[in-house]
CSV table of C-alpha atoms in Angstrom, one decimal:
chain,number,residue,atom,x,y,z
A,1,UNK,CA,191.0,156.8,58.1
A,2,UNK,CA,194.2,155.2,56.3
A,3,UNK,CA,191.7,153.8,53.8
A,4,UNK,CA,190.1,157.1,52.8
A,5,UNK,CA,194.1,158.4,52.6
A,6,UNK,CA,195.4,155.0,49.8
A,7,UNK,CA,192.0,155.1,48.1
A,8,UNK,CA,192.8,159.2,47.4
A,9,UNK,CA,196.5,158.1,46.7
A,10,UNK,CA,195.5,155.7,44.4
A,11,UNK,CA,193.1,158.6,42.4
A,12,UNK,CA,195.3,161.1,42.6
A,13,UNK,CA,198.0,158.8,40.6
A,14,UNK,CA,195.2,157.8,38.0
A,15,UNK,CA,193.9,161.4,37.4
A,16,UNK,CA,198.1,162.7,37.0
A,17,UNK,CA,197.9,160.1,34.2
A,18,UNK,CA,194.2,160.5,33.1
A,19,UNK,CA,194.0,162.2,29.4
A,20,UNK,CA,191.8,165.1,29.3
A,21,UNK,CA,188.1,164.4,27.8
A,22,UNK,CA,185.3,166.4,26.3
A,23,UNK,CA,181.9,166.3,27.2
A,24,UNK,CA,181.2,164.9,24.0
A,25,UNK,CA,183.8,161.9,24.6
A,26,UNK,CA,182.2,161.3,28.0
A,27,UNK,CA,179.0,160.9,26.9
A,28,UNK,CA,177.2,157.6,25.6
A,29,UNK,CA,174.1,155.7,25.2
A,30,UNK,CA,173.0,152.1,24.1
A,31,UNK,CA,168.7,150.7,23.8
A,32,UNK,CA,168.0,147.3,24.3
A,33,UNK,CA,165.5,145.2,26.2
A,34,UNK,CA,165.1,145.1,30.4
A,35,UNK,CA,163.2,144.9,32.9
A,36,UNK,CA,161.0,147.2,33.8
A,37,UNK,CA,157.9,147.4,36.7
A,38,UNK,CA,155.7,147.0,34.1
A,39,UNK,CA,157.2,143.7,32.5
A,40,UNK,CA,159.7,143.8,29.0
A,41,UNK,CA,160.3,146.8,27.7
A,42,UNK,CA,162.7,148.6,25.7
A,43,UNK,CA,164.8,150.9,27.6
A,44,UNK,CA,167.3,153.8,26.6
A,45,UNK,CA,170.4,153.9,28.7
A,46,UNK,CA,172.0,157.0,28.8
A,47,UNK,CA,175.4,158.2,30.0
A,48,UNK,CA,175.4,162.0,30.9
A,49,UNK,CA,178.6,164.2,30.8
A,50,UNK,CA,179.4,165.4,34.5
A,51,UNK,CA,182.5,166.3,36.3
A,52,UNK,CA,182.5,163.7,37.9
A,53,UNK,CA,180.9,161.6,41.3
A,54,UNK,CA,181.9,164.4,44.4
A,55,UNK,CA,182.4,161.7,46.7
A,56,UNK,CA,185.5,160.4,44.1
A,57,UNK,CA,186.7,164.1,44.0
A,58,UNK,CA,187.2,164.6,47.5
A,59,UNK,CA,189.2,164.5,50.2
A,60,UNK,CA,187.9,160.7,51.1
A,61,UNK,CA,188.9,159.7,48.1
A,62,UNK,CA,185.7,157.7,46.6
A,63,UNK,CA,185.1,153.9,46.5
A,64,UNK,CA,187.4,151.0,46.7
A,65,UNK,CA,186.5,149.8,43.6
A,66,UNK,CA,184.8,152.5,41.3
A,67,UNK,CA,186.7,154.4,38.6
A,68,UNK,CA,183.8,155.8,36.7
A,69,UNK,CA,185.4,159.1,38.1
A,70,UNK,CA,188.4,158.9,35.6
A,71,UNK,CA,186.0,158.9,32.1
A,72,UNK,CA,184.6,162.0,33.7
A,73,UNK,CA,185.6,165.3,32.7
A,74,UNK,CA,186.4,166.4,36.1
A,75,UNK,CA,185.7,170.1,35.4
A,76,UNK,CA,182.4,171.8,35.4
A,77,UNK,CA,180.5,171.7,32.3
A,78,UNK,CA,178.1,174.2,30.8
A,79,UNK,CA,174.2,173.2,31.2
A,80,UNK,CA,173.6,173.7,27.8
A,81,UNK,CA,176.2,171.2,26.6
A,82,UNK,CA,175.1,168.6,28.6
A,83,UNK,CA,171.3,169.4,27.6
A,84,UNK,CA,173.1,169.7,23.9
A,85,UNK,CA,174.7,166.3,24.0
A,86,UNK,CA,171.7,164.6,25.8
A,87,UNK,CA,168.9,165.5,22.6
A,88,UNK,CA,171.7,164.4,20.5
A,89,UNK,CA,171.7,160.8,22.3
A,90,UNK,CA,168.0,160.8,22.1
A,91,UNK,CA,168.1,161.0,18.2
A,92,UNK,CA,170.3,158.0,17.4
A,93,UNK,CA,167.3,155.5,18.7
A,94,UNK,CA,164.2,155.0,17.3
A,95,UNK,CA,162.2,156.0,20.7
A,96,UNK,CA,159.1,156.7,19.1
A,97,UNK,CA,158.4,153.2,17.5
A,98,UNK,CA,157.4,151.9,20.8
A,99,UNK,CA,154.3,152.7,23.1
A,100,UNK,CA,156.2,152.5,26.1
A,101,UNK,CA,160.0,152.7,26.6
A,102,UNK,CA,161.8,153.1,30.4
A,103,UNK,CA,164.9,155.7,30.2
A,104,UNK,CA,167.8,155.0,32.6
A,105,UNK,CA,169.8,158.0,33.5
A,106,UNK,CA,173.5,157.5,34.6
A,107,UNK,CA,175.9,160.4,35.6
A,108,UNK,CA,178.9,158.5,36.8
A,109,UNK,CA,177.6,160.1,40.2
A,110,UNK,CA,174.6,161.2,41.8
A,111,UNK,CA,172.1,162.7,39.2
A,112,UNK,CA,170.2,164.6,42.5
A,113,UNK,CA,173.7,166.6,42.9
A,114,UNK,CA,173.2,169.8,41.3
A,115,UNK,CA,177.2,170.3,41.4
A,116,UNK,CA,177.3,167.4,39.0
A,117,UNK,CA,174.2,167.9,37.3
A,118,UNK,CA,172.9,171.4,37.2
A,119,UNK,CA,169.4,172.0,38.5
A,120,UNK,CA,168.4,173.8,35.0
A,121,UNK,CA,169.9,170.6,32.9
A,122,UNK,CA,168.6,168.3,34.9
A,123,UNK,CA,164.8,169.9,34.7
A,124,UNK,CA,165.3,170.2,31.0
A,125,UNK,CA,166.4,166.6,30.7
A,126,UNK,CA,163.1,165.4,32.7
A,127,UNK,CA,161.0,168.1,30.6
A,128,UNK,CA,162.2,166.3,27.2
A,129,UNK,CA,161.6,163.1,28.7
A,130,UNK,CA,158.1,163.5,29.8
A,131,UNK,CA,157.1,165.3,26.2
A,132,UNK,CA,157.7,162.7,24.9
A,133,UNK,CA,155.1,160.5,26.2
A,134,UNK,CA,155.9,157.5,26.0
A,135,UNK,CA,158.7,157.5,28.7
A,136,UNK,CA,156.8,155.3,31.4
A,137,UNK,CA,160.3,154.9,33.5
A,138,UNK,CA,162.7,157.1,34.4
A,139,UNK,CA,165.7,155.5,36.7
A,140,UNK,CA,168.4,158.0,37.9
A,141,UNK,CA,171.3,156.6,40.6
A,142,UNK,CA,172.1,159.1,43.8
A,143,UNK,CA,173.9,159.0,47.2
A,144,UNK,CA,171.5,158.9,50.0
A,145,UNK,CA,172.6,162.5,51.0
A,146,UNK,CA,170.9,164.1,48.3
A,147,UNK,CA,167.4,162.0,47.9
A,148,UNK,CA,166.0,165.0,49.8
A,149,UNK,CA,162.1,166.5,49.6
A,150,UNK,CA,163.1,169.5,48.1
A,151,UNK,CA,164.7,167.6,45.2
A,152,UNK,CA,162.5,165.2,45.0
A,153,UNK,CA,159.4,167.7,44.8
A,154,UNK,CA,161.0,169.5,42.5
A,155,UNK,CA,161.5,166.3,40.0
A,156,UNK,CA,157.3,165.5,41.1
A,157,UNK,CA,156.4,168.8,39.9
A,158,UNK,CA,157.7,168.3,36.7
A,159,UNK,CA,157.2,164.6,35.8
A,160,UNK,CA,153.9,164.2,37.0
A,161,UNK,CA,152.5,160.5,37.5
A,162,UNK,CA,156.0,158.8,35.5
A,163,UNK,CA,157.4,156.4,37.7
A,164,UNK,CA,160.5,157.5,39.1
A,165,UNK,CA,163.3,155.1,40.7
A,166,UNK,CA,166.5,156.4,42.5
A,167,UNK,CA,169.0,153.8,42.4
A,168,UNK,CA,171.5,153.9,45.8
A,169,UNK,CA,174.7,152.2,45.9
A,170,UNK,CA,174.2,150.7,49.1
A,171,UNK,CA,176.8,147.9,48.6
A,172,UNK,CA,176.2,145.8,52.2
A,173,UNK,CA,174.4,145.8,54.9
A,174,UNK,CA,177.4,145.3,56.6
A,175,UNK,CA,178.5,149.4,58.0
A,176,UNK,CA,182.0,147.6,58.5
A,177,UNK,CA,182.7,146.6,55.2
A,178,UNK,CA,180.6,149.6,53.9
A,179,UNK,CA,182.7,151.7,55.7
A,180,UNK,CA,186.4,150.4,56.2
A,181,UNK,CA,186.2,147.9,53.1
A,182,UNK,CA,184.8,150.3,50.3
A,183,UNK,CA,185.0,153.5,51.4
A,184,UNK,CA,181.0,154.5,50.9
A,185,UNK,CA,180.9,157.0,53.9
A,186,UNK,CA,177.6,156.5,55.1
A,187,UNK,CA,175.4,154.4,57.0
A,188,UNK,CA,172.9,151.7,56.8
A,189,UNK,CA,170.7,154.7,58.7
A,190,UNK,CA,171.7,157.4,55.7
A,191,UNK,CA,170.4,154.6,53.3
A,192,UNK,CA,167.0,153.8,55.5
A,193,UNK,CA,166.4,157.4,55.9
A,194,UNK,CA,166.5,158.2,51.9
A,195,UNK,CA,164.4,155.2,51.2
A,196,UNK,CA,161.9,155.8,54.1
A,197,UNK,CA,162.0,159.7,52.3
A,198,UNK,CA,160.9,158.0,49.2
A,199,UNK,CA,158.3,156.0,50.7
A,200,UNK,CA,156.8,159.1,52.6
A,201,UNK,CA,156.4,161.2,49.3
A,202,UNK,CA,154.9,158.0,47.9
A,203,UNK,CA,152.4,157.8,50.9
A,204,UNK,CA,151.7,161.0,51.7
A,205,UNK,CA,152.1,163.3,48.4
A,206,UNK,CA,151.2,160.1,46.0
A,207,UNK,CA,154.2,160.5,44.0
A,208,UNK,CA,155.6,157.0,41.7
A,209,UNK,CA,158.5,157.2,43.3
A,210,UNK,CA,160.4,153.6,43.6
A,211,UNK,CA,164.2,153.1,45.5
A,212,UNK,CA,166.2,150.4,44.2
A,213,UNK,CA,169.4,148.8,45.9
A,214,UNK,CA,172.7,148.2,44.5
A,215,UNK,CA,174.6,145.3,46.0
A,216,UNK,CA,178.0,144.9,45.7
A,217,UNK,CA,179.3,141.5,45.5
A,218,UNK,CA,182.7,140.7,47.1
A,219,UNK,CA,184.7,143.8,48.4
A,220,UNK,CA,188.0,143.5,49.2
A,221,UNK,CA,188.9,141.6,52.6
A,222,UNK,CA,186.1,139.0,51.8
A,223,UNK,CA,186.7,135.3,51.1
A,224,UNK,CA,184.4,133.9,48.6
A,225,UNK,CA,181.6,132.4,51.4
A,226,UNK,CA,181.8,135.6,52.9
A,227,UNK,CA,181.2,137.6,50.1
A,228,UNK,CA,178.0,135.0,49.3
A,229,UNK,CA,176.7,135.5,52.7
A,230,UNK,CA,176.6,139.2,53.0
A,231,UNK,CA,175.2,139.8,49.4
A,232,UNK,CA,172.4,137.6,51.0
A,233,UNK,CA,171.6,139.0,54.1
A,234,UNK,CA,171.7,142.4,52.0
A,235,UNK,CA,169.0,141.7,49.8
A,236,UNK,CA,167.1,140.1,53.1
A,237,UNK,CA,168.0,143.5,54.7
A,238,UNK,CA,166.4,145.4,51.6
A,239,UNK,CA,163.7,143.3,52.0
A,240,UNK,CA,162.5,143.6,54.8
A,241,UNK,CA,162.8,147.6,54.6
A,242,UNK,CA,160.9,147.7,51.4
A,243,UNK,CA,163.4,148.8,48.8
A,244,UNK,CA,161.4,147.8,45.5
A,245,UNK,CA,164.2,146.4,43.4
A,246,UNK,CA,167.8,145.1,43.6
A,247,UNK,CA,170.7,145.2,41.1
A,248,UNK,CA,173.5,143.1,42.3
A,249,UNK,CA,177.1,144.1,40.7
A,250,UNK,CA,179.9,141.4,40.9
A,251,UNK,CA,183.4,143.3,41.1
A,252,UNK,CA,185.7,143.8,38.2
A,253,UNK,CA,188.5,145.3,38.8
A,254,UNK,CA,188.2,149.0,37.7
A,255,UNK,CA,191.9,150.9,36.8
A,256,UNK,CA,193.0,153.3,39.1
A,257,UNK,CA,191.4,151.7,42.5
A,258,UNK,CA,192.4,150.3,45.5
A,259,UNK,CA,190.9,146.5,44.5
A,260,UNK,CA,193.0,147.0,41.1
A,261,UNK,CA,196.1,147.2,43.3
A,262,UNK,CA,195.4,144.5,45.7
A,263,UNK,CA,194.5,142.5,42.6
A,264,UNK,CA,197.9,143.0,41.0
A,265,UNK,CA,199.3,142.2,44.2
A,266,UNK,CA,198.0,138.7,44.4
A,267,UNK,CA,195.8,139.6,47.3
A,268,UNK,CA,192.4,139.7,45.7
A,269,UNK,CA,190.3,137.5,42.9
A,270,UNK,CA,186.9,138.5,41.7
A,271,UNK,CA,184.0,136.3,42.7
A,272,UNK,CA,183.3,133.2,40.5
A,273,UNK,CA,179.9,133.3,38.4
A,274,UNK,CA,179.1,130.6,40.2
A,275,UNK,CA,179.1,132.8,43.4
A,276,UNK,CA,176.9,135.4,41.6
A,277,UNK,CA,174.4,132.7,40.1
A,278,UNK,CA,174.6,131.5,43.9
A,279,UNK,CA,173.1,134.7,45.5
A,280,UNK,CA,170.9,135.4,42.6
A,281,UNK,CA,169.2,131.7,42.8
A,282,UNK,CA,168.8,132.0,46.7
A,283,UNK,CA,167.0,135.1,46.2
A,284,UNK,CA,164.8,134.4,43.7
A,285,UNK,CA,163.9,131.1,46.0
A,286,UNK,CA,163.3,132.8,49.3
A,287,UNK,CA,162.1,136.8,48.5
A,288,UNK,CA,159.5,138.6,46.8
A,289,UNK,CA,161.7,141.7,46.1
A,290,UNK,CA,162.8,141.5,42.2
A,291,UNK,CA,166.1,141.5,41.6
A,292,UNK,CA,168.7,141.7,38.4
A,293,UNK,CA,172.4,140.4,38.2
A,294,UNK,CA,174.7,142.4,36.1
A,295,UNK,CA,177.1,140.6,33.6
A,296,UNK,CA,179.9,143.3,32.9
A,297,UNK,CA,183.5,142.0,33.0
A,298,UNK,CA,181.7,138.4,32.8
A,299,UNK,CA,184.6,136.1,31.5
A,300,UNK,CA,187.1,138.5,31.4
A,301,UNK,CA,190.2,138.8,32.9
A,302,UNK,CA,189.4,141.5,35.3
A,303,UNK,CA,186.1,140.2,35.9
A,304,UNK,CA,184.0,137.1,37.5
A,305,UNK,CA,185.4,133.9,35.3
A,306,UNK,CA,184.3,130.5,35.9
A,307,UNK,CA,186.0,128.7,33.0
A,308,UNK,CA,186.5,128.9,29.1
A,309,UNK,CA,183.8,126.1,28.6
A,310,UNK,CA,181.1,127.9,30.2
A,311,UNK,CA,181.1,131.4,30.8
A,312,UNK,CA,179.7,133.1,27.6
A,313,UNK,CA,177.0,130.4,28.1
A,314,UNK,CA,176.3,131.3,31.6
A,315,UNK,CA,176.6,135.0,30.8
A,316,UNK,CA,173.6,134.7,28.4
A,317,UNK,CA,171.4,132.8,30.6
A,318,UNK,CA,171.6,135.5,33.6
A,319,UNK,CA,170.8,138.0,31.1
A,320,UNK,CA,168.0,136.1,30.0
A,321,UNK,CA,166.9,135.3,33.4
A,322,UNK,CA,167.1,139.1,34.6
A,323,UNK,CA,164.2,139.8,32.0
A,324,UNK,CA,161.9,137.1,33.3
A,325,UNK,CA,163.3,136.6,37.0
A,326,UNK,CA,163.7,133.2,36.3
A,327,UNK,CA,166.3,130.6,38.4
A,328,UNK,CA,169.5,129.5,36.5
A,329,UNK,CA,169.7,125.9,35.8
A,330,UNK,CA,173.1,125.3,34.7
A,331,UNK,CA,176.0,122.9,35.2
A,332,UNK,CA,180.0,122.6,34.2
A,333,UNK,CA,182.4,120.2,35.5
A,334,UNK,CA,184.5,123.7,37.3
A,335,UNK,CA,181.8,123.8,39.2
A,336,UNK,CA,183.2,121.3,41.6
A,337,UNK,CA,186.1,124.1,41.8
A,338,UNK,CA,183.9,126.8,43.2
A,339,UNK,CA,182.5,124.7,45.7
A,340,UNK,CA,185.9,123.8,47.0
A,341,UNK,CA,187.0,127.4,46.8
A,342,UNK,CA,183.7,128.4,48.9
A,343,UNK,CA,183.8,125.7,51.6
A,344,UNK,CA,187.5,125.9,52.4
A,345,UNK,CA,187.8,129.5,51.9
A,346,UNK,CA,187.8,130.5,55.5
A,347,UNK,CA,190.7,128.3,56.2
A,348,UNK,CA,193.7,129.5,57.1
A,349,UNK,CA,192.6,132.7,56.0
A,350,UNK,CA,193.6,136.3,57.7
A,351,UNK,CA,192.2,139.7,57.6
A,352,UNK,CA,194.7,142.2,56.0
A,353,UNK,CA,194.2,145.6,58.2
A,354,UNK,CA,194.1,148.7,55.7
A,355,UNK,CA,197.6,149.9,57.6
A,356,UNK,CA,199.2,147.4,56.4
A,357,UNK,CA,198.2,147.8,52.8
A,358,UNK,CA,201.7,149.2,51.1
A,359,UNK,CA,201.1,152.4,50.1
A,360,UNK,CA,203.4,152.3,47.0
């Protein structure tokens, strides 16, 4: 597809000009407060050094709008560094103060690959985590092509009763945009078949296994409305297949993409925070299933902006609202902006075929 061949033109360019990293610089963690199953807790977040997401490495060329790829070392690295650099992360938080902490595992890819994380790291990593005992959580992210029962058994055999949640970036429910809009390269089906996998193992082998939902919030070729409505009928979609949580991620534009070039182009604006409060709100309003908002790029120039007047305001009220699920009651006077933006978006407005995107 001409979208798979810009999108690995676009990499390609970014990786010629990429500057080589070590595991060590790739690596990074943070602890704070989030929501967990089990209400507030504190949670370690925790950046592991990979190669790299394999989908971003080849020959499809990876998302439209992820470069998590290029902070990646994009070489192999040896199990015991990565095991190395993970206990080193562990020791600059005070993990053992609390009762009950959740631990979120990020990989810039799919922890279940074992070509980005190697079967013998990863078991060690959920091996530490476990002796601890008070990790009640662990949340790892995967494409649906690798939640598989082998894996997953293998994870049950060694993490016993501790909830488990596999994070899938399905984006849309929409296989068109999904497909020909951000590059994902699989199905609605691939993502029902790994969740209905999870809920199975649940079922049948009583395993704490959970499947949460990324949602993507405007890809490229989406006018503001649209991009409301489809993160909507997403989380509907998730609903009613009983994913147990949602994340929704408003785009900001990553370096080294396809959405960074359209963006510099003129040809694409990330949503307004008003668009994300939006979808969020409606959620919250009409479905059971929880669901969090992320705030990065908030206010920034690459990211969702309302104005100057209110968006470190609004930022701090969605994060506040993620831990408690709560609606956001807010107003600005730019709000009457957004509106006009969402309810005349659709006029006079064409769909750019990805032939037509200039390739340089």
């Amino acid at each position: 597809m001409e979208i798979e061949n810009l999108t690995k033109d676009i990499r390609q360019r970014s990786f010629d000009r990429k500057k080589d990293k070590t595991p060590d610089q790739v690596a990074a963690s943070w602890y704070n407060d989030d929501l967990t199953y089990d209400g507030v807790k504190k949670t370690l977040f925790l950046i592991l050094p990979t190669p790299g997401c394999s989908w971003a490495l080849g020959d499809a060329g990876g998302c439209t709008m992820c470069s998590y790829v290029s902070d990646c070392t994009l070489e192999a690295i040896d199990s015991n560094d990565i095991i190395r650099i993970f206990n080193e992360h562990l020791e600059r938080f005070p993990l053992d103060e609390e009762d009950e902490i959740a631990v979120k595992l990020f990989a810039s890819g799919s922890f279940l690959n074992p070509h980005e994380l190697p079967k013998d790291a990863r078991d060690e990593i959920l091996k530490t985590l476990v002796e601890m005992g008070n990790v009640k959580e662990i949340i790892v992210e995967s494409r649906p092509e690798y939640v598989n029962e082998t894996f997953l058994d293998e994870i049950a055999d060694i993490i016993g009763d501790t909830l488990f949640e596999v994070s899938i970036g399905l984006e849309t429910s929409n296989d068109e945009t999904r497909l020909n809009k951000i590059n994902k390269g699989f199905t609605a089906k691939d993502f029902e078949e790994a969740v209905n996998l999870i809920h199975k193992l649940r079922d049948e082998k009583n395993y704490n296994f959970k499947a949460k939902a990324y949602v993507f919030v405007k890809p490229i070729f989406l006018s503001e409305k649209e991009a409301i409505d489809e993160a909507i009928a997403t989380a509907e979609y998730c609903d009613g297949i009983d994913v147990d949580r949602l994340s929704f991620c408003p785009a900001t534009i990553h370096g080294g993409t396809l959405i960074e070039r359209l963006w510099r182009q003129g040809a694409y604006q990330p949503p307004w925070i008003w668009s994300a409060v939006e979808i969020i709100n409606t959620v919250r309003e009409n479905m059971d299933i929880p669901a969090l908002l992320d705030t990065s790029g908030f206010g920034s120039r690459r990211g969702p902006y309302n104005c100057k007047k209110c968006n470190k305001e609004l930022k701090h009220l969605i994060i506040d609202s993620n831990l408690n699920q709560s609606i956001i009651e807010y107003d600005c006077e730019c709000k009457d902006s957004w509106l006009a933006d969402v309810n005349n978006s659709n006029m006079n407005f064409s769909k750019t075929f990805n032939k037509h995107i200039p390739l340089y």
